[in-house]
Structures are given as structure tokens and as C-alpha cells.
Coordinates of C-alpha atoms in Angstrom, one line a residue:
Chain A
M1 CA 62.8 -12.8 25.4
N2 CA 63.0 -16.3 24.1
I3 CA 60.7 -18.3 21.9
D4 CA 59.2 -20.2 24.8
Q5 CA 58.3 -17.0 26.5
L6 CA 56.8 -15.7 23.3
M7 CA 54.8 -18.8 22.7
E8 CA 53.6 -18.8 26.3
A9 CA 52.6 -15.2 26.0
M10 CA 50.7 -15.8 22.8
A11 CA 48.8 -18.7 24.3
E12 CA 47.6 -16.8 27.2
S13 CA 44.6 -15.2 25.5
D14 CA 43.1 -18.3 23.9
P15 CA 39.3 -17.7 23.6
N16 CA 36.8 -20.2 24.8
P17 CA 35.8 -22.3 21.7
G18 CA 32.3 -22.8 23.1
T19 CA 31.8 -19.1 23.5
V20 CA 33.1 -18.5 20.0
L21 CA 30.7 -21.1 18.6
D22 CA 27.8 -19.6 20.5
L23 CA 28.7 -16.1 19.2
V24 CA 28.9 -17.5 15.6
H25 CA 25.4 -19.0 15.9
R26 CA 24.0 -15.8 17.3
K27 CA 25.6 -13.6 14.7
R28 CA 24.5 -15.9 11.9
R29 CA 20.9 -15.9 13.3
A30 CA 21.0 -12.1 13.6
A31 CA 22.3 -11.9 10.0
R32 CA 19.4 -14.1 8.8
N33 CA 17.0 -12.0 10.7
R34 CA 18.3 -8.9 9.2
V35 CA 17.9 -10.4 5.8
L36 CA 14.3 -11.4 6.7
Y37 CA 13.5 -8.0 8.0
A38 CA 15.0 -6.4 5.0
T39 CA 13.0 -8.7 2.7
A40 CA 9.8 -8.1 4.7
S41 CA 10.4 -4.4 4.7
G42 CA 11.0 -4.4 1.0
A43 CA 7.9 -6.4 0.4
A44 CA 5.9 -4.0 2.6
V45 CA 7.2 -1.0 0.8
L46 CA 6.5 -2.7 -2.5
A47 CA 3.0 -3.5 -1.4
V48 CA 2.4 0.0 -0.3
V49 CA 3.7 1.3 -3.6
V50 CA 1.6 -1.1 -5.6
G51 CA -1.4 -0.2 -3.5
V52 CA -0.9 3.5 -4.1
V53 CA -0.5 3.0 -7.8
L54 CA -3.6 0.8 -8.0
T55 CA -5.6 3.3 -6.0
S56 CA -4.5 6.2 -8.2
L57 CA -5.3 4.1 -11.3
A58 CA -8.7 3.2 -9.9
S59 CA -9.4 6.8 -8.9
S60 CA -8.4 8.0 -12.4
T61 CA -10.9 5.6 -14.0
Q62 CA -13.6 6.1 -11.4
P63 CA -15.6 9.0 -13.0
R64 CA -16.1 7.0 -16.2
S65 CA -17.1 3.8 -14.5
T66 CA -19.2 5.6 -11.9
A67 CA -21.1 7.5 -14.6
S68 CA -21.7 4.3 -16.5
S69 CA -22.8 2.4 -13.5
A70 CA -25.0 5.2 -12.4
G71 CA -26.5 5.2 -15.8
S72 CA -27.1 1.5 -15.6
R73 CA -28.6 1.8 -12.2
A74 CA -30.9 4.5 -13.3
G75 CA -32.0 2.4 -16.2
S76 CA -32.8 -0.6 -14.1
A77 CA -34.5 1.4 -11.4
S78 CA -36.7 3.1 -13.8
G79 CA -38.0 -0.1 -15.2
Q80 CA -36.1 -0.2 -18.5
V81 CA -36.7 3.5 -19.2
A82 CA -35.1 3.9 -22.5
A83 CA -35.1 7.7 -22.5
P84 CA -31.9 9.2 -21.2
L85 CA -32.3 11.3 -18.2
A86 CA -31.8 14.9 -18.7
S87 CA -29.2 16.7 -16.7
G88 CA -29.3 19.9 -14.8
P89 CA -32.1 21.4 -12.8
R90 CA -34.7 19.5 -14.8
S91 CA -33.2 16.2 -14.1
A92 CA -35.4 15.4 -11.1
A93 CA -38.4 16.4 -13.0
N94 CA -37.4 14.4 -16.0
Q95 CA -37.3 11.2 -14.0
P96 CA -40.3 9.0 -14.4
A97 CA -42.4 8.5 -11.4
G98 CA -40.6 5.5 -10.3
L99 CA -37.5 7.6 -10.0
L100 CA -39.4 10.3 -8.2
G101 CA -39.7 8.0 -5.2
P102 CA -36.8 9.6 -3.4
A103 CA -38.3 13.0 -3.8
S104 CA -41.6 11.6 -2.5
Q105 CA -39.9 9.9 0.4
S106 CA -38.1 13.1 1.3
G107 CA -41.4 14.7 1.7
T108 CA -41.1 17.2 -1.1
C109 CA -44.0 15.7 -3.0
T110 CA -47.5 16.5 -2.0
Q111 CA -49.0 14.5 -4.8
P112 CA -48.4 10.8 -5.6
A113 CA -45.6 10.0 -8.0
L114 CA -46.6 9.3 -11.6
G115 CA -45.9 5.6 -11.3
S116 CA -48.2 5.3 -8.3
V117 CA -50.9 7.3 -10.0
L118 CA -50.8 5.2 -13.1
D119 CA -50.7 1.9 -11.1
Q120 CA -53.7 3.0 -9.0
A121 CA -55.6 4.1 -12.1
V122 CA -55.1 0.9 -14.0
G123 CA -55.8 -1.1 -10.9
S124 CA -59.2 0.6 -10.6
G125 CA -60.1 -0.1 -14.2
A126 CA -59.0 3.1 -15.8
S127 CA -57.0 3.4 -19.1
V128 CA -53.8 5.3 -19.6
I129 CA -53.6 6.8 -23.0
V130 CA -51.6 9.2 -25.2
G131 CA -53.6 11.1 -27.7
S132 CA -55.0 14.5 -28.8
A133 CA -57.7 16.2 -26.8
R134 CA -60.0 18.9 -27.9
L135 CA -62.6 20.7 -25.9
A136 CA -66.1 21.1 -27.3
A137 CA -66.6 24.1 -29.4
S138 CA -69.0 25.5 -26.9
P139 CA -67.9 23.9 -23.7
A140 CA -70.1 26.1 -21.5
G141 CA -73.1 24.8 -23.4
H142 CA -72.1 21.2 -22.6
A143 CA -70.8 21.7 -19.1
V144 CA -72.0 19.4 -16.4
S145 CA -71.8 20.5 -12.7
R146 CA -71.2 18.1 -10.0
G147 CA -71.0 19.7 -6.6
S148 CA -68.7 22.7 -6.9
A149 CA -66.9 21.2 -9.9
T150 CA -67.8 21.7 -13.5
Y151 CA -66.9 19.2 -16.2
Y152 CA -66.5 19.8 -19.9
P153 CA -66.6 17.3 -22.7
V154 CA -63.3 16.5 -24.4
T155 CA -63.1 14.7 -27.7
L156 CA -60.1 12.3 -27.9
S157 CA -58.4 11.5 -31.1
S158 CA -55.3 9.6 -32.3
V159 CA -55.6 7.6 -29.1
R160 CA -52.9 5.1 -28.2
T161 CA -53.9 3.0 -25.2
L162 CA -50.9 2.4 -23.0
A163 CA -52.6 0.4 -20.3
G164 CA -56.0 -0.7 -19.3
P165 CA -59.1 -1.0 -21.4
T166 CA -58.8 0.2 -24.9
V167 CA -60.0 3.7 -25.6
A168 CA -61.2 4.4 -29.1
S169 CA -60.4 7.5 -31.0
G170 CA -63.3 9.9 -31.1
A171 CA -64.4 8.9 -27.6
V172 CA -65.7 11.8 -25.4
A173 CA -64.5 12.1 -21.8
W174 CA -65.2 14.7 -19.2
I175 CA -62.6 17.0 -17.7
I176 CA -62.9 19.2 -14.7
G177 CA -62.5 23.0 -15.4
A178 CA -63.5 26.5 -14.4
S179 CA -67.0 27.4 -13.7
P180 CA -69.1 28.3 -16.8
G181 CA -68.6 31.9 -17.7
A182 CA -65.4 32.3 -15.7
T183 CA -62.1 32.9 -17.3
P184 CA -60.2 29.7 -17.3
G185 CA -57.1 29.9 -15.2
P186 CA -53.8 28.2 -16.0
G187 CA -54.4 24.6 -16.6
Q188 CA -58.1 24.9 -16.5
A189 CA -60.4 23.9 -19.3
A190 CA -60.7 26.3 -22.1
P191 CA -61.5 26.0 -25.8
S192 CA -58.5 25.0 -27.7
P193 CA -57.2 23.2 -30.7
D194 CA -56.1 19.6 -30.4
R195 CA -53.4 19.1 -28.0
Q196 CA -51.4 16.0 -27.2
V197 CA -51.9 14.7 -23.7
L198 CA -51.0 11.8 -21.5
A199 CA -54.2 11.0 -19.8
I200 CA -56.1 8.7 -17.5
V201 CA -59.5 7.8 -18.7
S202 CA -61.6 6.6 -15.8
P203 CA -65.1 5.0 -16.0
S204 CA -67.7 7.4 -14.9
G205 CA -68.8 5.1 -12.1
G206 CA -70.9 6.9 -9.5
S207 CA -69.8 10.3 -10.6
G208 CA -73.1 10.8 -12.5
L209 CA -71.3 12.1 -15.5
P210 CA -72.5 10.9 -18.9
G211 CA -69.1 9.6 -19.9
P212 CA -65.7 8.7 -18.6
V213 CA -63.6 11.2 -16.6
L214 CA -60.4 12.5 -18.0
Q215 CA -57.3 13.5 -16.1
A216 CA -54.7 14.8 -18.5
A217 CA -51.1 16.2 -18.5
P218 CA -50.0 18.1 -21.6
V219 CA -47.3 16.8 -23.8
D220 CA -45.0 19.4 -25.2
H221 CA -42.2 18.5 -27.6
G222 CA -42.1 15.0 -26.3
E223 CA -42.1 16.0 -22.6
V224 CA -45.0 15.4 -20.3
I225 CA -45.5 18.5 -18.2
V226 CA -45.9 17.4 -14.6
G227 CA -46.1 19.2 -11.3
G228 CA -43.4 20.8 -9.3
G229 CA -40.9 19.1 -7.1
G230 CA -40.6 16.3 -9.6
C231 CA -44.0 14.9 -8.5
L232 CA -47.0 14.3 -10.7
D233 CA -49.6 16.9 -10.2
M234 CA -52.5 15.2 -11.8
V235 CA -55.5 15.9 -9.6
A236 CA -57.3 12.8 -8.5
Y237 CA -60.9 12.7 -9.6
P238 CA -63.1 14.3 -8.4
A239 CA -60.7 16.9 -7.2
T240 CA -62.4 20.1 -6.3
T241 CA -60.0 22.5 -8.0
P242 CA -57.8 21.6 -10.9
A243 CA -54.3 22.7 -10.2
G244 CA -51.5 23.1 -12.6
L245 CA -51.7 20.1 -14.9
S246 CA -55.1 18.6 -14.2
V247 CA -56.6 20.3 -17.2
T248 CA -54.3 20.9 -20.1
P249 CA -56.0 21.4 -23.4
G250 CA -55.5 25.0 -24.4
S251 CA -53.1 25.8 -21.7
S252 CA -49.7 26.8 -22.6
P253 CA -46.7 25.3 -21.0
T254 CA -45.4 28.8 -20.4
A255 CA -48.4 29.2 -18.1
H256 CA -46.8 26.7 -15.7
P257 CA -43.3 28.0 -15.3
A258 CA -42.8 25.9 -12.2
S259 CA -44.0 22.7 -13.9
P260 CA -41.2 20.3 -14.7
E261 CA -41.3 17.7 -17.4
I262 CA -40.6 14.0 -17.9
P263 CA -39.9 12.4 -21.2
L264 CA -43.0 11.0 -22.8
A265 CA -41.2 7.7 -23.5
A266 CA -40.4 7.3 -19.9
A267 CA -44.0 7.9 -18.9
E268 CA -45.2 5.5 -21.5
Q269 CA -43.0 2.8 -20.1
L270 CA -44.2 3.5 -16.7
A271 CA -47.8 3.2 -18.0
A272 CA -46.9 -0.1 -19.8
R273 CA -45.7 -1.4 -16.4
A274 CA -48.9 -0.4 -14.6
Chain B
M1 CA 33.1 -31.2 4.7
S2 CA 30.5 -29.0 6.1
F3 CA 31.2 -25.7 7.8
E4 CA 30.2 -27.2 11.1
E5 CA 32.5 -30.1 10.7
F6 CA 35.3 -27.8 9.7
V7 CA 34.8 -25.6 12.8
R8 CA 34.7 -28.6 15.1
A9 CA 38.0 -29.9 13.7
E10 CA 39.8 -26.6 13.5
M11 CA 38.3 -24.6 16.4
A12 CA 41.2 -25.1 18.9
A13 CA 43.8 -24.0 16.4
L14 CA 41.8 -21.1 15.2
A15 CA 41.0 -20.0 18.7
R16 CA 44.7 -20.0 19.7
F17 CA 45.5 -18.1 16.5
A18 CA 42.9 -15.5 17.2
G19 CA 44.0 -15.2 20.8
A20 CA 47.6 -14.7 19.8
L21 CA 46.7 -12.0 17.3
T22 CA 44.5 -10.0 19.6
G23 CA 46.1 -10.7 23.0
D24 CA 42.7 -10.4 24.5
R25 CA 40.4 -13.3 25.1
Y26 CA 37.2 -11.4 24.7
L27 CA 38.4 -9.5 21.7
A28 CA 39.5 -12.8 20.2
E29 CA 36.1 -14.4 20.7
D30 CA 34.4 -11.5 19.1
M31 CA 36.9 -11.2 16.2
L32 CA 37.0 -14.9 15.6
S33 CA 33.2 -15.2 15.5
D34 CA 33.0 -12.3 13.1
A35 CA 35.5 -14.1 10.8
L36 CA 33.7 -17.4 11.0
V37 CA 30.4 -15.7 10.1
K38 CA 32.1 -14.4 7.0
V39 CA 33.6 -17.9 6.3
A40 CA 30.2 -19.5 6.8
R41 CA 28.7 -17.2 4.2
R42 CA 31.3 -18.2 1.6
W43 CA 31.8 -21.7 2.8
R44 CA 30.9 -23.5 -0.4
R45 CA 33.6 -21.7 -2.2
I46 CA 36.1 -21.9 0.6
S47 CA 35.7 -25.6 1.1
A48 CA 36.7 -26.1 -2.5
V49 CA 40.2 -24.6 -2.0
D50 CA 43.2 -26.8 -1.3
D51 CA 43.8 -25.6 2.3
P52 CA 40.6 -24.2 3.8
A53 CA 42.3 -23.7 7.2
A54 CA 44.9 -21.4 5.6
Y55 CA 42.2 -19.5 3.8
V56 CA 40.2 -19.2 7.1
R57 CA 43.4 -17.9 8.8
R58 CA 43.7 -15.3 6.1
V59 CA 40.1 -14.3 6.7
I60 CA 40.9 -14.0 10.4
V61 CA 44.0 -11.9 9.8
T62 CA 42.0 -9.6 7.5
T63 CA 39.3 -9.3 10.1
Y64 CA 41.9 -8.6 12.8
L65 CA 43.6 -5.9 10.7
D66 CA 40.3 -4.3 9.8
D67 CA 39.3 -4.4 13.4
R68 CA 42.6 -2.8 14.5
R69 CA 42.3 -0.1 11.9
K70 CA 38.8 0.8 13.1
A71 CA 40.0 0.7 16.7
Q72 CA 42.8 3.1 15.8
R73 CA 40.3 5.5 14.3
R74 CA 38.1 5.4 17.4
Q75 CA 41.1 5.7 19.7
T76 CA 41.5 9.0 21.6
T77 CA 44.6 10.0 23.5
P78 CA 44.0 11.8 26.7
S79 CA 46.0 15.0 26.8
G80 CA 45.1 16.4 30.2
D81 CA 48.0 14.8 32.0
I82 CA 50.9 16.2 30.1
E83 CA 53.4 15.3 32.8
V84 CA 53.1 11.7 31.7
L85 CA 55.5 12.6 29.0
D86 CA 58.2 13.5 31.5
R87 CA 57.9 10.2 33.5
P88 CA 60.8 7.8 33.0
A89 CA 60.0 4.7 30.9
P90 CA 60.2 1.4 32.7
D91 CA 63.4 -0.4 32.5
V92 CA 62.8 -3.1 29.9
A93 CA 66.0 -4.9 30.6
E94 CA 65.0 -5.6 34.1
S95 CA 61.6 -7.0 33.4
V96 CA 61.9 -8.7 30.1
V97 CA 61.4 -12.1 31.6
D98 CA 58.3 -11.0 33.1
R99 CA 55.2 -12.5 31.5
A100 CA 53.3 -9.3 31.7
E101 CA 56.2 -7.5 30.0
V102 CA 56.2 -9.9 27.2
A103 CA 52.5 -9.4 26.7
R104 CA 53.0 -5.7 26.8
L105 CA 55.7 -5.9 24.1
L106 CA 53.5 -8.1 22.0
S107 CA 50.6 -5.7 22.3
A108 CA 52.8 -2.8 21.3
L109 CA 53.6 -4.4 18.0
P110 CA 51.8 -2.9 15.0
P111 CA 49.1 -5.2 13.7
Q112 CA 50.9 -6.3 10.6
Q113 CA 54.1 -7.1 12.5
K114 CA 52.1 -8.9 15.2
A115 CA 50.2 -11.0 12.6
A116 CA 53.5 -11.8 10.9
V117 CA 55.0 -13.0 14.3
V118 CA 52.0 -15.1 15.1
L119 CA 51.9 -16.7 11.7
R120 CA 55.6 -17.4 11.8
Y121 CA 56.1 -18.6 15.4
L122 CA 52.7 -19.9 16.3
M123 CA 51.6 -21.3 12.9
D124 CA 55.0 -22.0 11.6
E125 CA 54.2 -20.5 8.2
T126 CA 56.7 -19.6 5.5
D127 CA 57.3 -16.0 4.3
E128 CA 55.2 -16.8 1.2
Q129 CA 52.3 -18.0 3.2
I130 CA 52.5 -15.0 5.5
A131 CA 52.8 -12.7 2.5
D132 CA 49.7 -14.3 1.1
A133 CA 47.8 -13.9 4.4
L134 CA 48.8 -10.3 4.8
G135 CA 48.4 -9.4 1.2
C136 CA 51.9 -8.1 0.9
S137 CA 55.3 -9.2 -0.6
T138 CA 57.7 -11.6 1.1
G139 CA 60.2 -8.7 1.5
T140 CA 57.6 -6.8 3.5
V141 CA 57.1 -9.9 5.6
R142 CA 60.7 -10.1 6.3
S143 CA 60.8 -6.5 7.2
H144 CA 57.8 -6.9 9.5
L145 CA 59.5 -9.9 11.2
S146 CA 62.8 -8.1 11.6
R147 CA 61.2 -5.1 13.3
A148 CA 59.0 -7.2 15.5
R149 CA 62.0 -9.2 16.7
S150 CA 63.8 -6.0 17.4
T151 CA 60.9 -4.8 19.5
L152 CA 60.6 -8.1 21.3
R153 CA 64.3 -8.4 21.8
L154 CA 64.2 -11.7 19.8
A155 CA 67.7 -11.8 18.5
A156 CA 67.7 -15.4 17.4
A157 CA 66.9 -16.8 14.1
D158 CA 63.5 -18.3 13.4
G159 CA 62.8 -21.1 15.7
E160 CA 65.5 -20.3 18.2
G161 CA 65.0 -18.5 21.5
V162 CA 67.6 -16.0 22.6
T163 CA 67.3 -13.9 25.5
A164 CA 67.6 -10.3 24.7

């Protein structure tokens, strides 16, 4: 073999420069794409990781924020009710009438909610008060019958008028109760010492009674005893039979085991809004 | 000088160099493009050296040697036809002038020897330059060239053609 043959042999396999350039462009483009894909993949993975971290952080702080926001929502929904809502089985009952709306809407209430009752009462010229009520010493001797219902005089003292026309201490109102001579049932009128009540004092109007009519719910340890299901169980005048809370003086809260309560402060605020 | 300008100016020489190394047009295209992609990535630094073309040839040689090393690892030898070992080898003396035989002898060279031959006879590089390109000593270069000449029946001194 001589050099010429060697040179000739070595020159036989010259690649096409154009093909080489094309390959170079393609490979460089592919390399750029790989870098882009790697960067995009890295960014995606980073975004997922950040998302997971943020989600876990958010979920770890959720209970606190949810509780606080729920509290604020409850406060605003109740019309600036300052009293904190009780927890547990009594929570629904402890909500003021405005918060009892859901219960009413769900059909569990057979009586209007407290807020509605107070609104309606004030709208019709009645007063909403907090005070002490005492039945007359001999209620049977002062009873007045109207239809099948019997009313007894109640003397109001330490009256605080929350809404409507002012009611003076010492005023006498008439409350529906058991028939004379009968044993008063739970929540029915019976002689008793003074008892704090949240009450609606309505003008006698066409009832034929000598004085205003009283619908009252007892207040026990700062809690207004209301009806079951979280609904107000005040019987609208002139209801035929007082049920549960319609007549309270003398009745013991223990006589109404199913009767839930709402804070008096919440009820007062509802009354002030009425 | 940009990478594109360099490639345009040197492509013909680089293509011939890659073809001589591989002995296969398509393999040369693939190997040369791989080497140029590497060069493009480092072009700012390469363009600052005294002889960018020599540096690029070194990259080509490195790429070629890496490629051959990988190819050898992938290579499998069929063992089913064991009688092939008993067949007589072709008479080299009779066909040495044949172009195909020259190509066969070239392709039979180990990669380092072949690279040394190409750099010496095609690119006319010195032992030192070849040593730099191959990453070995000049003595090793001389050894590679001596063995390659023996295989190719190149009895002459550098630059002289002598029929074996």
C-alpha cells in the first residue's frame, strides 16, 4: 500500500457537509427542547410541591380560622348578639330567635321564632319587657274568664322596657292560666313569689280584659326558658291552652325538662331590634 | 468568529477528517454532528484558543474514540458458525492494491492507531499534536503509527508511499 492509496481510501467516506449541518441543527434544537422540558418539568414539580405545602399549611390552620369565622358569622347573623353561643345539645336552643330561623325553615318549629314573635308584638303596639311578675295573692278571686280561657292578674315590678311603649313597675297585666279551682299544670298560672320573666305586654284591645295581656317566659339564671326544638313556645294571645312557657310565674324550670333556653342578653338584643 | 462562521469555513476539512476516522459516511455524519454539538455548547471558550480547528479535531477524535468504545461494548460475536475459524484467510499480498482491501485494512486498525494515521497522513500533524489530540505521549503516538504502518504494509517513512 502506498500513501496515495491510503489517502484515496481515507477520502472515500467523506460525509455530506449539508447533512452534517442539518444534523447539528436538529441535535442542538433537541438539546434545547430537552432543557426546556426539564425546566418545565422541574417547575411543574416545584409548583405541585408548593401547592401541597400550602394546602397542608392551610388545612393545619383551618380549624382556628373556621371557628373564628363561624363565630363572627354567628355574631353578625344574630344581630350583634353579644352573648356567646353555648355549645352542645343546648346550642340550638341557646340561639336567639333570629338564629332559630334554620330550625323553623326545616319545619321543626311549630311556633314562630322568638324574633318573629317580638317583631310582631312590637309592631302591633305591645311592649317587650324584662321584669318580675307576681300572681295575685288570691288569683281565683280575681280571675276573669273569657271563653274557655281564664286570666289572672299579675303584678309587674322592676320592669325594664326593651321595646314598645314603656311599662311602669307596679302595672297589672293579665295572664292566661288554669281554670279556677283546678290544679295548675306545668307552666300554668299559680300563686308564686316574684319571678323574673321576659314578657310581652299587649294592650287589652277587644279582649274585654280590664288590663293588658301578659305573655311571659321565665328567666332562670340568665337564661330565657323557651320551647322545644329551639323555637319560642310563647302562646299567642288569646291562645286557648297555655303550653309550656306561656305562663311561668310559679312554675319551675324543672317542670319543663324539654324546654331549651336562650341567653337573656341575646333575647334582649332581639327585642331591642324589634 | 461565531460558531456558524467557523463551521462554514472548516466544514470540508472536518468532514474529510471525520470520514477518514470512521470509514463510514453515515457514521461520520452522526459522529461529526455530535462533536459539533459539543463544540457549539463550549464555543465561547473554544473560540478563544489559538487554534480552534485543532481543538475541534481533538473533540472529534475524543468523540470517535468514545463512540468506538461504546460500539465495542455493544458488539456481539456470532459463535454459531464455528467452521469460520477453519477457513483460510484471504491472500493479502494478492489484493493489497485493491481499494476495498485498503479500506478493510484501515477499518481493522484499532481506533487509536487509526486516529494517529489519519492525523499524521491526512492532517499532517506532528507527533506532539497527535499526542495532544489522543491524550497520550509522543512515544505512544510513535508506537501507534508503527503498528498501523505494519498492518497497512506501509513500509515507507512518513510522507512516502512504498508498496508493501
